[in-house]
Short mmCIF file of C-alpha atoms and ligand atoms in Angstrom, two decimals:
data_model
loop_
_atom_site.label_atom_id
_atom_site.label_comp_id
_atom_site.label_asym_id
_atom_site.label_seq_id
_atom_site.Cartn_x
_atom_site.Cartn_y
_atom_site.Cartn_z
CA MET A 1 -42.46 58.20 77.74
CA THR A 2 -44.49 54.88 76.34
CA GLN A 3 -42.13 53.28 73.43
CA LYS A 4 -43.82 54.06 70.04
CA THR A 5 -44.85 50.74 68.16
CA VAL A 6 -45.77 49.81 64.53
CA THR A 7 -48.14 46.83 64.04
CA LEU A 8 -48.57 44.96 60.61
CA ILE A 9 -50.98 42.73 60.32
CA ASP A 10 -50.72 39.30 58.17
CA ASN A 11 -54.14 39.65 56.23
CA SER A 12 -53.36 35.82 55.17
CA THR A 13 -53.18 34.22 59.02
CA GLY A 14 -54.86 37.29 60.94
CA LYS A 15 -51.84 37.52 62.87
CA LYS A 16 -50.41 40.72 64.30
CA TYR A 17 -46.90 41.74 64.98
CA GLU A 18 -45.91 44.93 66.98
CA TYR A 19 -42.66 46.50 66.58
CA PRO A 20 -40.65 49.65 67.75
CA VAL A 21 -40.15 53.43 66.46
CA LEU A 22 -36.56 54.57 66.90
CA GLU A 23 -36.47 57.97 67.29
CA GLY A 24 -33.01 59.43 65.83
CA THR A 25 -32.28 63.61 67.26
CA VAL A 26 -33.46 65.10 63.77
CA GLY A 27 -35.26 63.82 60.60
CA PRO A 28 -37.58 60.79 59.68
CA ALA A 29 -37.92 57.95 62.40
CA VAL A 30 -37.39 54.19 61.44
CA ILE A 31 -39.41 51.34 62.08
CA ASP A 32 -36.97 48.54 63.75
CA ILE A 33 -37.91 45.47 61.71
CA ARG A 34 -34.61 43.03 63.39
CA LYS A 35 -36.70 40.91 64.12
CA LEU A 36 -39.39 40.60 61.50
CA TYR A 37 -38.18 37.72 59.62
CA SER A 38 -37.64 35.63 62.46
CA ASP A 39 -41.06 36.44 63.95
CA THR A 40 -42.84 36.68 60.83
CA GLY A 41 -40.84 34.45 57.82
CA TYR A 42 -40.53 37.46 55.89
CA PHE A 43 -38.21 39.68 54.43
CA THR A 44 -38.47 43.30 52.88
CA PHE A 45 -37.76 44.07 49.73
CA ASP A 46 -36.48 47.63 49.37
CA PRO A 47 -33.87 47.36 45.68
CA GLY A 48 -32.14 50.50 45.48
CA TYR A 49 -32.90 50.79 49.54
CA THR A 50 -35.18 54.21 49.23
CA SER A 51 -36.93 53.44 52.57
CA THR A 52 -34.09 51.26 54.70
CA GLY A 53 -31.81 52.84 57.39
CA SER A 54 -28.98 50.76 57.21
CA THR A 55 -27.16 52.34 60.08
CA GLU A 56 -27.16 54.43 63.38
CA SER A 57 -24.94 57.48 62.64
CA GLN A 58 -23.95 60.77 64.51
CA ILE A 59 -22.08 61.68 61.45
CA THR A 60 -24.29 63.75 58.74
CA TYR A 61 -27.71 64.63 58.74
CA ILE A 62 -29.54 65.40 55.10
CA ASP A 63 -32.95 67.01 55.21
CA GLY A 64 -33.66 66.40 51.27
CA ASP A 65 -36.57 68.94 50.92
CA LYS A 66 -35.47 71.37 52.88
CA GLY A 67 -32.13 71.42 51.26
CA ILE A 68 -30.21 71.16 54.89
CA LEU A 69 -26.78 69.36 55.20
CA LEU A 70 -25.18 68.97 58.53
CA HIS A 71 -22.06 67.39 59.41
CA ARG A 72 -22.06 66.94 62.98
CA GLY A 73 -25.10 69.79 63.58
CA TYR A 74 -22.71 72.16 61.68
CA ALA A 75 -24.75 74.22 58.59
CA ILE A 76 -22.70 73.02 55.40
CA GLU A 77 -22.42 76.49 54.47
CA ASP A 78 -21.37 77.60 57.56
CA LEU A 79 -18.20 75.17 56.84
CA ALA A 80 -17.87 76.38 53.84
CA GLU A 81 -17.73 79.91 54.41
CA HIS A 82 -15.61 79.97 58.12
CA SER A 83 -14.03 76.70 58.00
CA ASP A 84 -11.08 74.48 56.66
CA PHE A 85 -10.97 71.18 54.95
CA LEU A 86 -8.18 69.92 57.73
CA GLU A 87 -10.98 71.62 60.48
CA VAL A 88 -13.66 69.66 58.90
CA CYS A 89 -11.78 66.24 58.80
CA TYR A 90 -10.97 66.62 62.38
CA LEU A 91 -14.79 67.45 62.81
CA LEU A 92 -16.15 64.80 60.95
CA LEU A 93 -13.56 61.72 62.77
CA ASN A 94 -13.92 63.29 66.37
CA GLY A 95 -17.62 64.34 66.26
CA ALA A 96 -16.20 68.45 67.70
CA LEU A 97 -14.05 70.97 66.27
CA PRO A 98 -10.92 71.21 67.35
CA THR A 99 -9.19 73.50 69.98
CA GLN A 100 -6.45 75.54 69.15
CA LYS A 101 -3.68 73.13 70.26
CA GLU A 102 -6.06 69.96 68.83
CA ARG A 103 -6.04 71.79 65.77
CA GLU A 104 -2.37 72.16 65.23
CA GLN A 105 -1.67 68.68 66.41
CA PHE A 106 -3.67 67.15 63.85
CA GLU A 107 -2.49 69.29 61.11
CA HIS A 108 1.43 68.54 61.97
CA THR A 109 0.02 64.36 61.93
CA ILE A 110 -1.74 65.23 58.33
CA THR A 111 0.78 66.82 57.52
CA HIS A 112 3.92 64.59 58.89
CA HIS A 113 1.53 61.61 56.65
CA THR A 114 1.70 62.71 53.01
CA MET A 115 5.02 60.76 51.42
CA VAL A 116 4.09 58.08 50.58
CA HIS A 117 6.33 54.77 50.79
CA GLU A 118 9.05 54.85 47.84
CA GLN A 119 8.10 51.25 46.53
CA LEU A 120 4.45 52.67 45.93
CA THR A 121 6.21 55.03 42.90
CA ALA A 122 7.26 51.76 41.28
CA PHE A 123 3.97 49.84 41.73
CA TYR A 124 3.07 52.97 38.73
CA ARG A 125 4.96 51.74 36.51
CA GLY A 126 3.13 48.63 36.27
CA PHE A 127 0.11 50.68 34.32
CA ARG A 128 -0.60 52.15 30.90
CA ARG A 129 0.11 56.05 30.87
CA ASP A 130 -2.97 56.36 29.42
CA ALA A 131 -5.42 54.95 32.20
CA HIS A 132 -8.57 56.69 33.82
CA PRO A 133 -6.81 58.16 36.65
CA MET A 134 -9.64 56.20 39.09
CA ALA A 135 -8.45 53.75 38.03
CA VAL A 136 -4.78 53.98 39.13
CA LEU A 137 -6.42 55.23 41.77
CA CYS A 138 -8.35 52.59 43.04
CA GLY A 139 -5.59 50.25 42.29
CA VAL A 140 -3.02 52.20 44.23
CA THR A 141 -5.27 52.68 46.98
CA GLY A 142 -6.01 48.87 47.15
CA ALA A 143 -1.79 48.60 47.19
CA LEU A 144 -2.18 50.29 50.06
CA SER A 145 -2.70 47.87 52.68
CA ALA A 146 0.26 45.34 51.81
CA PHE A 147 2.76 48.80 52.11
CA TYR A 148 1.34 49.78 55.70
CA HIS A 149 0.33 46.11 57.29
CA ASP A 150 1.21 47.90 60.50
CA SER A 151 -1.72 49.48 60.51
CA THR A 152 -4.66 47.51 59.42
CA ASP A 153 -5.28 45.39 62.95
CA ILE A 154 -8.55 46.92 62.79
CA ASN A 155 -9.55 45.48 66.53
CA ASP A 156 -6.51 47.84 67.76
CA PRO A 157 -7.71 51.87 68.11
CA GLN A 158 -4.18 53.22 67.80
CA GLN A 159 -3.91 50.99 63.95
CA ARG A 160 -6.69 52.27 63.08
CA LEU A 161 -6.68 56.14 64.33
CA ILE A 162 -2.87 55.44 62.21
CA ALA A 163 -4.58 54.25 59.29
CA SER A 164 -6.96 56.88 59.98
CA HIS A 165 -4.60 59.87 59.29
CA ARG A 166 -2.22 57.82 56.49
CA MET A 167 -5.32 57.31 54.35
CA ILE A 168 -6.74 61.28 54.64
CA ALA A 169 -2.64 62.89 54.35
CA LYS A 170 -2.11 60.08 51.65
CA ILE A 171 -4.58 60.20 49.09
CA PRO A 172 -3.72 63.80 48.03
CA THR A 173 -0.41 62.44 46.96
CA ILE A 174 -2.30 58.97 45.26
CA ALA A 175 -4.14 60.94 42.78
CA ALA A 176 -1.29 63.81 42.12
CA MET A 177 0.81 60.68 41.76
CA ALA A 178 -1.76 59.14 39.39
CA TYR A 179 -1.82 62.50 37.08
CA LYS A 180 2.06 62.90 36.81
CA TYR A 181 2.14 59.63 35.11
CA SER A 182 -0.14 59.95 32.89
CA ILE A 183 1.01 63.06 30.76
CA GLY A 184 4.51 61.81 31.63
CA GLN A 185 6.17 64.26 33.97
CA PRO A 186 7.84 63.74 37.59
CA PHE A 187 6.27 62.48 40.56
CA VAL A 188 6.29 66.15 42.73
CA TYR A 189 6.24 64.78 46.62
CA PRO A 190 4.85 66.76 49.32
CA ARG A 191 5.69 70.25 51.00
CA ASN A 192 4.90 70.24 54.70
CA ASP A 193 5.07 74.31 54.70
CA LEU A 194 1.14 74.08 52.21
CA SER A 195 -1.70 73.63 53.61
CA PHE A 196 -3.44 70.11 53.00
CA ALA A 197 -4.99 72.14 49.25
CA GLU A 198 -2.31 74.12 48.65
CA ASN A 199 -0.33 71.09 48.53
CA PHE A 200 -2.40 69.45 46.38
CA LEU A 201 -2.28 72.17 43.81
CA HIS A 202 1.42 72.01 43.94
CA MET A 203 2.09 68.31 44.16
CA MET A 204 -1.07 68.24 41.01
CA PHE A 205 0.76 71.79 38.88
CA ALA A 206 4.23 71.92 40.43
CA VAL A 207 7.39 70.73 37.79
CA PRO A 208 10.90 70.97 38.98
CA CYS A 209 12.57 72.88 37.26
CA GLU A 210 10.83 76.01 38.25
CA PRO A 211 8.99 77.32 41.44
CA TYR A 212 5.24 76.96 41.45
CA ARG A 213 3.34 79.44 43.52
CA VAL A 214 -0.33 78.66 44.55
CA ASN A 215 -2.74 81.05 43.97
CA PRO A 216 -4.73 81.77 46.86
CA VAL A 217 -7.86 82.18 45.89
CA VAL A 218 -7.71 79.05 43.76
CA ALA A 219 -5.87 76.97 46.96
CA LYS A 220 -9.13 78.92 48.90
CA ALA A 221 -11.53 77.44 45.79
CA MET A 222 -10.36 74.13 46.00
CA ASP A 223 -10.34 74.24 49.79
CA ARG A 224 -13.70 74.77 49.72
CA ILE A 225 -14.80 71.99 46.92
CA LEU A 226 -12.95 69.45 49.16
CA ILE A 227 -15.37 70.46 51.96
CA LEU A 228 -18.40 70.34 50.04
CA HIS A 229 -17.43 66.57 48.96
CA ALA A 230 -16.44 65.66 52.26
CA ASP A 231 -19.17 63.60 53.50
CA HIS A 232 -22.54 62.96 52.47
CA GLU A 233 -23.95 60.42 55.08
CA GLN A 234 -24.83 56.66 53.24
CA ASN A 235 -24.36 57.27 49.49
CA ALA A 236 -23.63 54.56 47.39
CA SER A 237 -19.44 54.43 47.54
CA THR A 238 -20.05 55.46 51.67
CA SER A 239 -22.50 52.08 52.12
CA THR A 240 -19.92 50.26 50.47
CA VAL A 241 -17.18 51.44 52.67
CA ARG A 242 -19.53 49.84 55.57
CA LEU A 243 -20.50 46.65 53.51
CA ALA A 244 -17.06 46.02 53.15
CA GLY A 245 -15.83 46.86 56.50
CA SER A 246 -18.11 44.96 57.95
CA SER A 247 -16.27 41.47 57.48
CA GLY A 248 -13.31 43.07 59.19
CA ALA A 249 -11.60 44.19 56.11
CA ASN A 250 -8.88 46.31 56.53
CA PRO A 251 -9.33 50.23 55.98
CA PHE A 252 -7.31 50.89 53.07
CA ALA A 253 -9.28 47.29 51.17
CA CYS A 254 -11.82 49.68 52.11
CA VAL A 255 -11.74 52.62 51.21
CA ALA A 256 -10.23 50.90 47.42
CA ALA A 257 -14.17 49.69 47.82
CA GLY A 258 -15.37 53.12 47.87
CA ILE A 259 -13.22 54.75 45.26
CA ALA A 260 -14.91 52.02 42.56
CA SER A 261 -18.33 52.21 43.71
CA LEU A 262 -17.89 56.34 43.66
CA TRP A 263 -16.47 56.25 40.00
CA GLY A 264 -20.15 55.40 38.42
CA PRO A 265 -21.38 58.21 36.49
CA ALA A 266 -24.58 58.20 38.41
CA HIS A 267 -22.16 58.94 41.78
CA GLY A 268 -18.90 60.78 42.11
CA GLY A 269 -18.27 59.97 37.62
CA ALA A 270 -21.60 62.85 37.20
CA ASN A 271 -19.09 66.20 37.71
CA GLU A 272 -17.16 64.95 34.57
CA ALA A 273 -20.34 63.95 33.04
CA VAL A 274 -21.76 67.00 33.40
CA LEU A 275 -18.83 68.63 31.72
CA LYS A 276 -18.51 66.49 28.57
CA MET A 277 -22.61 66.98 28.51
CA LEU A 278 -22.33 70.71 28.50
CA GLN A 279 -19.24 70.36 25.69
CA GLU A 280 -21.49 68.33 23.81
CA ILE A 281 -24.17 70.54 24.03
CA GLY A 282 -21.77 72.80 22.88
CA SER A 283 -23.54 76.02 22.51
CA LYS A 284 -27.23 77.85 23.95
CA ASP A 285 -29.68 77.55 21.23
CA ARG A 286 -28.93 73.56 21.56
CA ILE A 287 -29.92 73.56 25.05
CA PRO A 288 -33.97 73.02 24.16
CA GLU A 289 -33.16 69.53 22.36
CA PHE A 290 -31.44 68.05 25.15
CA VAL A 291 -33.93 69.11 27.88
CA ARG A 292 -36.52 67.72 24.96
CA ARG A 293 -34.00 64.86 24.93
CA ALA A 294 -33.99 64.12 29.09
CA LYS A 295 -37.34 64.38 29.21
CA ASP A 296 -37.95 61.47 26.22
CA LYS A 297 -39.25 58.31 28.45
CA ASN A 298 -37.20 56.19 25.07
CA ASP A 299 -33.92 58.36 26.04
CA ASN A 300 -31.54 57.27 28.20
CA PHE A 301 -29.86 60.51 28.00
CA ARG A 302 -30.24 62.55 31.37
CA LEU A 303 -29.26 65.77 32.29
CA MET A 304 -26.07 65.27 34.46
CA GLY A 305 -25.90 67.60 37.66
CA PHE A 306 -29.26 67.15 38.25
CA GLY A 307 -31.32 65.30 40.66
CA HIS A 308 -30.57 64.00 44.05
CA ARG A 309 -31.31 59.83 45.74
CA VAL A 310 -32.21 62.79 48.80
CA TYR A 311 -32.82 66.45 47.91
CA LYS A 312 -35.96 67.45 46.25
CA ASN A 313 -34.73 71.18 47.00
CA TYR A 314 -31.47 73.24 45.56
CA ASP A 315 -28.65 70.93 46.62
CA PRO A 316 -27.13 73.06 49.40
CA ARG A 317 -23.87 72.46 47.91
CA ALA A 318 -24.51 73.26 44.85
CA GLN A 319 -25.49 77.06 46.20
CA VAL A 320 -22.07 77.36 47.42
CA MET A 321 -20.34 75.84 44.19
CA ARG A 322 -22.10 78.41 42.16
CA ARG A 323 -20.64 81.29 44.18
CA THR A 324 -17.70 79.78 44.46
CA CYS A 325 -17.29 79.35 40.88
CA HIS A 326 -18.34 82.98 39.57
CA GLU A 327 -15.57 83.63 42.53
CA VAL A 328 -12.92 81.67 40.77
CA LEU A 329 -14.11 82.93 37.08
CA ALA A 330 -13.78 86.50 38.03
CA GLU A 331 -10.24 85.98 40.02
CA LEU A 332 -8.66 83.56 36.60
CA GLY A 333 -9.74 86.71 34.79
CA ILE A 334 -11.61 84.14 32.72
CA LYS A 335 -14.75 86.20 31.23
CA ASP A 336 -16.69 84.79 28.78
CA GLU A 337 -16.71 80.89 29.94
CA PRO A 338 -18.96 79.45 27.44
CA LEU A 339 -19.16 76.16 29.28
CA LEU A 340 -20.79 78.24 32.29
CA ASP A 341 -22.91 80.53 29.77
CA ILE A 342 -24.43 76.96 28.80
CA ALA A 343 -24.78 75.74 32.39
CA MET A 344 -26.73 78.80 33.48
CA GLU A 345 -28.61 79.05 30.98
CA LEU A 346 -29.75 74.65 31.28
CA GLU A 347 -30.49 75.85 34.91
CA ARG A 348 -32.65 78.72 34.39
CA ILE A 349 -34.52 76.50 31.24
CA ALA A 350 -34.97 72.98 33.44
CA LEU A 351 -35.94 75.02 36.80
CA GLU A 352 -38.75 76.46 34.89
CA ASP A 353 -39.53 72.98 32.68
CA ASP A 354 -42.84 71.61 34.65
CA TYR A 355 -41.03 67.81 34.48
CA PHE A 356 -37.90 69.22 36.17
CA ILE A 357 -40.54 71.11 38.42
CA GLU A 358 -42.66 67.93 38.97
CA LYS A 359 -40.29 65.46 39.69
CA LYS A 360 -38.37 68.04 41.96
CA LEU A 361 -35.07 67.63 40.26
CA TYR A 362 -32.58 70.63 41.00
CA PRO A 363 -28.44 70.90 40.20
CA ASN A 364 -26.77 68.79 43.12
CA VAL A 365 -23.13 69.56 43.75
CA ASP A 366 -22.12 68.42 40.74
CA PHE A 367 -23.65 70.86 37.93
CA TYR A 368 -21.08 73.15 38.81
CA SER A 369 -17.80 71.70 40.19
CA GLY A 370 -16.67 71.36 36.63
CA ILE A 371 -16.48 73.99 35.44
CA ILE A 372 -14.36 75.54 38.37
CA LEU A 373 -12.00 72.12 38.04
CA LYS A 374 -11.51 72.80 34.41
CA ALA A 375 -10.46 77.47 35.12
CA ILE A 376 -7.94 75.72 37.97
CA GLY A 377 -6.68 73.97 34.82
CA LEU A 378 -7.85 70.09 36.46
CA PRO A 379 -8.34 67.96 33.84
CA THR A 380 -11.67 66.49 33.39
CA SER A 381 -10.03 62.53 33.92
CA MET A 382 -9.55 64.39 37.23
CA PHE A 383 -12.81 65.22 38.61
CA THR A 384 -13.74 62.67 40.00
CA VAL A 385 -10.47 61.27 41.54
CA LEU A 386 -10.70 64.93 43.61
CA PHE A 387 -14.34 63.73 44.78
CA ALA A 388 -12.49 60.65 45.79
CA VAL A 389 -9.34 62.59 47.75
CA ALA A 390 -11.78 64.98 49.21
CA ARG A 391 -14.58 62.25 50.89
CA THR A 392 -12.41 59.48 51.76
CA VAL A 393 -12.59 61.54 55.35
CA GLY A 394 -15.80 60.86 55.23
CA TRP A 395 -15.35 57.13 54.34
CA ILE A 396 -12.30 56.71 56.95
CA ALA A 397 -15.19 58.86 59.52
CA GLN A 398 -18.16 56.21 58.45
CA TRP A 399 -16.27 52.86 58.90
CA LYS A 400 -14.47 53.93 62.47
CA GLU A 401 -18.13 54.70 63.53
CA MET A 402 -19.20 51.07 62.07
CA ILE A 403 -16.60 49.20 64.09
CA GLU A 404 -16.73 51.16 67.27
CA ASP A 405 -20.64 49.97 67.03
CA PRO A 406 -21.08 47.43 69.47
CA GLN A 407 -23.49 46.47 67.75
CA GLN A 408 -22.02 46.22 64.61
CA LYS A 409 -22.76 42.86 62.34
CA ILE A 410 -21.67 41.96 59.30
CA GLY A 411 -23.81 43.55 56.13
CA ARG A 412 -25.49 40.76 54.65
CA PRO A 413 -28.88 41.82 52.59
CA ARG A 414 -31.11 39.03 51.58
CA GLN A 415 -33.64 38.71 48.33
CA LEU A 416 -36.13 38.06 46.67
CA TYR A 417 -35.72 34.66 44.67
CA THR A 418 -37.76 35.02 40.87
CA GLY A 419 -35.12 31.91 39.08
CA GLN A 420 -35.55 28.39 39.05
CA THR A 421 -36.62 26.00 41.67
CA HIS A 422 -35.14 23.12 42.24
CA ARG A 423 -34.64 21.07 38.94
CA ALA A 424 -32.78 17.65 38.19
CA TYR A 425 -29.42 17.37 36.46
CA VAL A 426 -29.81 16.85 32.82
CA PRO A 427 -26.91 14.63 30.86
CA VAL A 428 -25.48 16.51 28.20
CA GLY A 429 -26.57 14.31 25.73
CA GLN A 430 -29.92 14.19 26.79
CA ARG A 431 -30.85 18.25 26.78
CA GLY A 432 -33.19 19.15 23.94
N1 CMC B 1 -32.73 63.76 34.30
C1 CMC B 1 -33.32 63.63 33.56
N2 CMC B 1 -34.43 63.12 34.18
C2 CMC B 1 -34.41 62.90 35.56
C3 CMC B 1 -32.55 62.60 36.35
C4 CMC B 1 -32.02 63.93 35.14
N3 CMC B 1 -30.94 64.06 35.71
N4 CMC B 1 -33.07 62.79 37.50
C5 CMC B 1 -33.81 61.57 37.57
N5 CMC B 1 -34.57 61.68 36.43
C6 CMC B 1 -36.11 61.46 36.16
C7 CMC B 1 -35.81 60.11 36.21
O1 CMC B 1 -36.25 59.54 34.88
C8 CMC B 1 -37.31 59.50 36.65
O2 CMC B 1 -38.29 59.58 36.34
P1 CMC B 1 -39.87 58.62 35.65
O3 CMC B 1 -40.23 58.71 37.68
O4 CMC B 1 -40.74 59.10 35.19
O5 CMC B 1 -39.50 56.77 35.88
C9 CMC B 1 -37.09 60.38 37.81
O6 CMC B 1 -36.53 60.98 37.72
C10 CMC B 1 -36.49 59.82 39.43
O7 CMC B 1 -35.39 59.47 39.05
P2 CMC B 1 -34.49 58.03 39.89
O8 CMC B 1 -33.88 57.40 38.60
O9 CMC B 1 -35.87 57.00 40.30
O10 CMC B 1 -34.09 58.64 41.21
P3 CMC B 1 -32.96 58.68 41.67
O11 CMC B 1 -32.66 58.79 43.06
O12 CMC B 1 -32.92 56.60 41.98
O13 CMC B 1 -31.98 58.92 40.78
C11 CMC B 1 -29.58 60.33 40.33
C12 CMC B 1 -30.70 59.83 41.42
C13 CMC B 1 -28.81 61.28 40.96
C14 CMC B 1 -28.79 59.09 40.04
C15 CMC B 1 -30.04 60.95 39.29
O14 CMC B 1 -31.52 61.70 39.39
C16 CMC B 1 -29.71 60.63 38.07
O15 CMC B 1 -29.37 60.07 37.81
N6 CMC B 1 -28.58 62.36 38.00
C17 CMC B 1 -28.02 62.77 37.33
C18 CMC B 1 -26.64 61.98 37.50
C19 CMC B 1 -26.13 63.23 38.41
O16 CMC B 1 -25.75 64.29 38.82
N7 CMC B 1 -25.39 62.43 39.42
C20 CMC B 1 -24.76 62.71 40.59
C21 CMC B 1 -25.80 63.01 41.96
S1 CMC B 1 -24.79 63.95 43.23
C22 CMC B 1 -23.49 64.19 43.24
C23 CMC B 1 -23.35 62.49 44.48
O17 CMC B 1 -23.92 62.28 45.10
O18 CMC B 1 -22.64 61.12 44.14
#
C-alpha cells in the first residue's frame, strides 16, 4: 500500500513539501510534521493543542463525537459493569486483562505496598490543618522521591515497576491521611484484608475507638468511580506528567506535577465546582437565571460539569455515573436529595437549550460524581483528591509508555513570538 501524504504549498515561494500521514488502528490519522521546521523554517501554531497529537499511545481511545471511551480496547461501560479497579489498573499498565494468577499476584503486590514510610506522617504536621487537601496531596506526593529513592532510577525497568506499584498503592493512603489531618483525627493504617476501594473508605472514615463496617454498595460505587476516572488519554494532567517525565524526572515528581494540573476547575477541580454551583443555585426556580448567565458572553460563569474538549456527545462516564448516583442514594435511603433534583432539572433544561445543543455541551463525568461523593460522606474538598487517587494509574501507565518508547524525546514546544525585537539597554537616569 502506498503511503498517504499531504502536500503543503508555500504560496510565497511556490515550494511544495510532502508530509506522511500516519494511520492509527482507529480514529483520525495524523500528519507527521516532525521535519516541518527543518524543511520550511515554520513552526505550527496550535494553542491549547486542539489539533495536535502529542504522542503515539496504545492505552486509551476516545471518540468524542460518538461518546466512546475504550481502555486497551475495552469499553468503559463494560469495565465499570464487570471489572474492578485493580483489574483496570493491571489492564492499563500491562495492556491485557490479567489471568487469575496474574490478578492475585498484582492484588497482593499493591495491597502490600499501601503503607507509607512512618517518617512521612511527620511531614503532614508541617501543613496547616485548614490547608486544601489537594495542596497537601501535591506536597506529600512530591516528597515521595525523598523517601523512596531506591526506585527513582528511571532507566532501570525493575525500579520503574516498583515505583509504579508504590505510587498506585500509596496514593489512597496519602489522600486519606490528608483528610484525617484536616479534621484532627488520627491517621488510620491500611488493612490488607480489604479491597482497594474498601480500604480507602476504611482509611477515610474509620476511627480507632470503634469498629468500622464498609457498606458494600458504597464500596462498589467507590470502585466504579475509581474505574471511571482511571485514565482519559492525553488530557491536561496526563500531558503534564508526560512533559515533566520527558526530561527524565522521577515518577513521584511527575505525578505531583499531574496532581497540580488536575486541581484546576477546568479539569479535575470541576467535581468540587459542580457541587458548589448546585448549592449556589439552591432551588429549581433559579436554574433559568444560571443558564442565562452561562450563555452570556459578558459573564464568565460556566455551567460546571458541562462541556468537554473531546466529547461532543454525552460523556459515556457520565451515563454510568448517573446510574450509580441513583443506586447509591437508594441504598443509603436518601429519598429527597435537593441537589440531585436541581442537577436533573439543570441537565434537562440545558440539553433542550439551543446554546448547549449548538455548542454540543453535554454533562461530563463530574456532573454526577459530586452528588455520589457527598452522599458517601466525602467532604467537597476531597472530591478532586479522589479523582487524583483514581487517575494516578493512568498517569503512571502513560509515563511508563513514554519512558519505554524508543522515539521518546524531551518535550519542548516552540512559540509565535510577538514581543519586542532587540532593543539597546538604556541606563536608568536616561529613561523618559
Ligand atoms: N458552560 C457554558 N458555556 C460553555 C461551557 C460551559 N460549561 N463549556 C464551553 N462553553 C462554551 C464556551 O464559552 C465556548 O463558546 P464560544 O464558542 O461562544 O466562545 C464554547 O462553548 C467552546 O468552549 P471552549 O472553552 O472553547 O472549549 P474547550 O474545549 O476549550 O473547553 C472545558 C472544555 C471542559 C474546559 C469547558 O467545556 C468547561 O470549562 N467546562 C466546565 C468545566 C468542567 O466541567 N470541566 C470538567 C471537564 S471533564 C473532567 C476532566 O476531564 O477533567
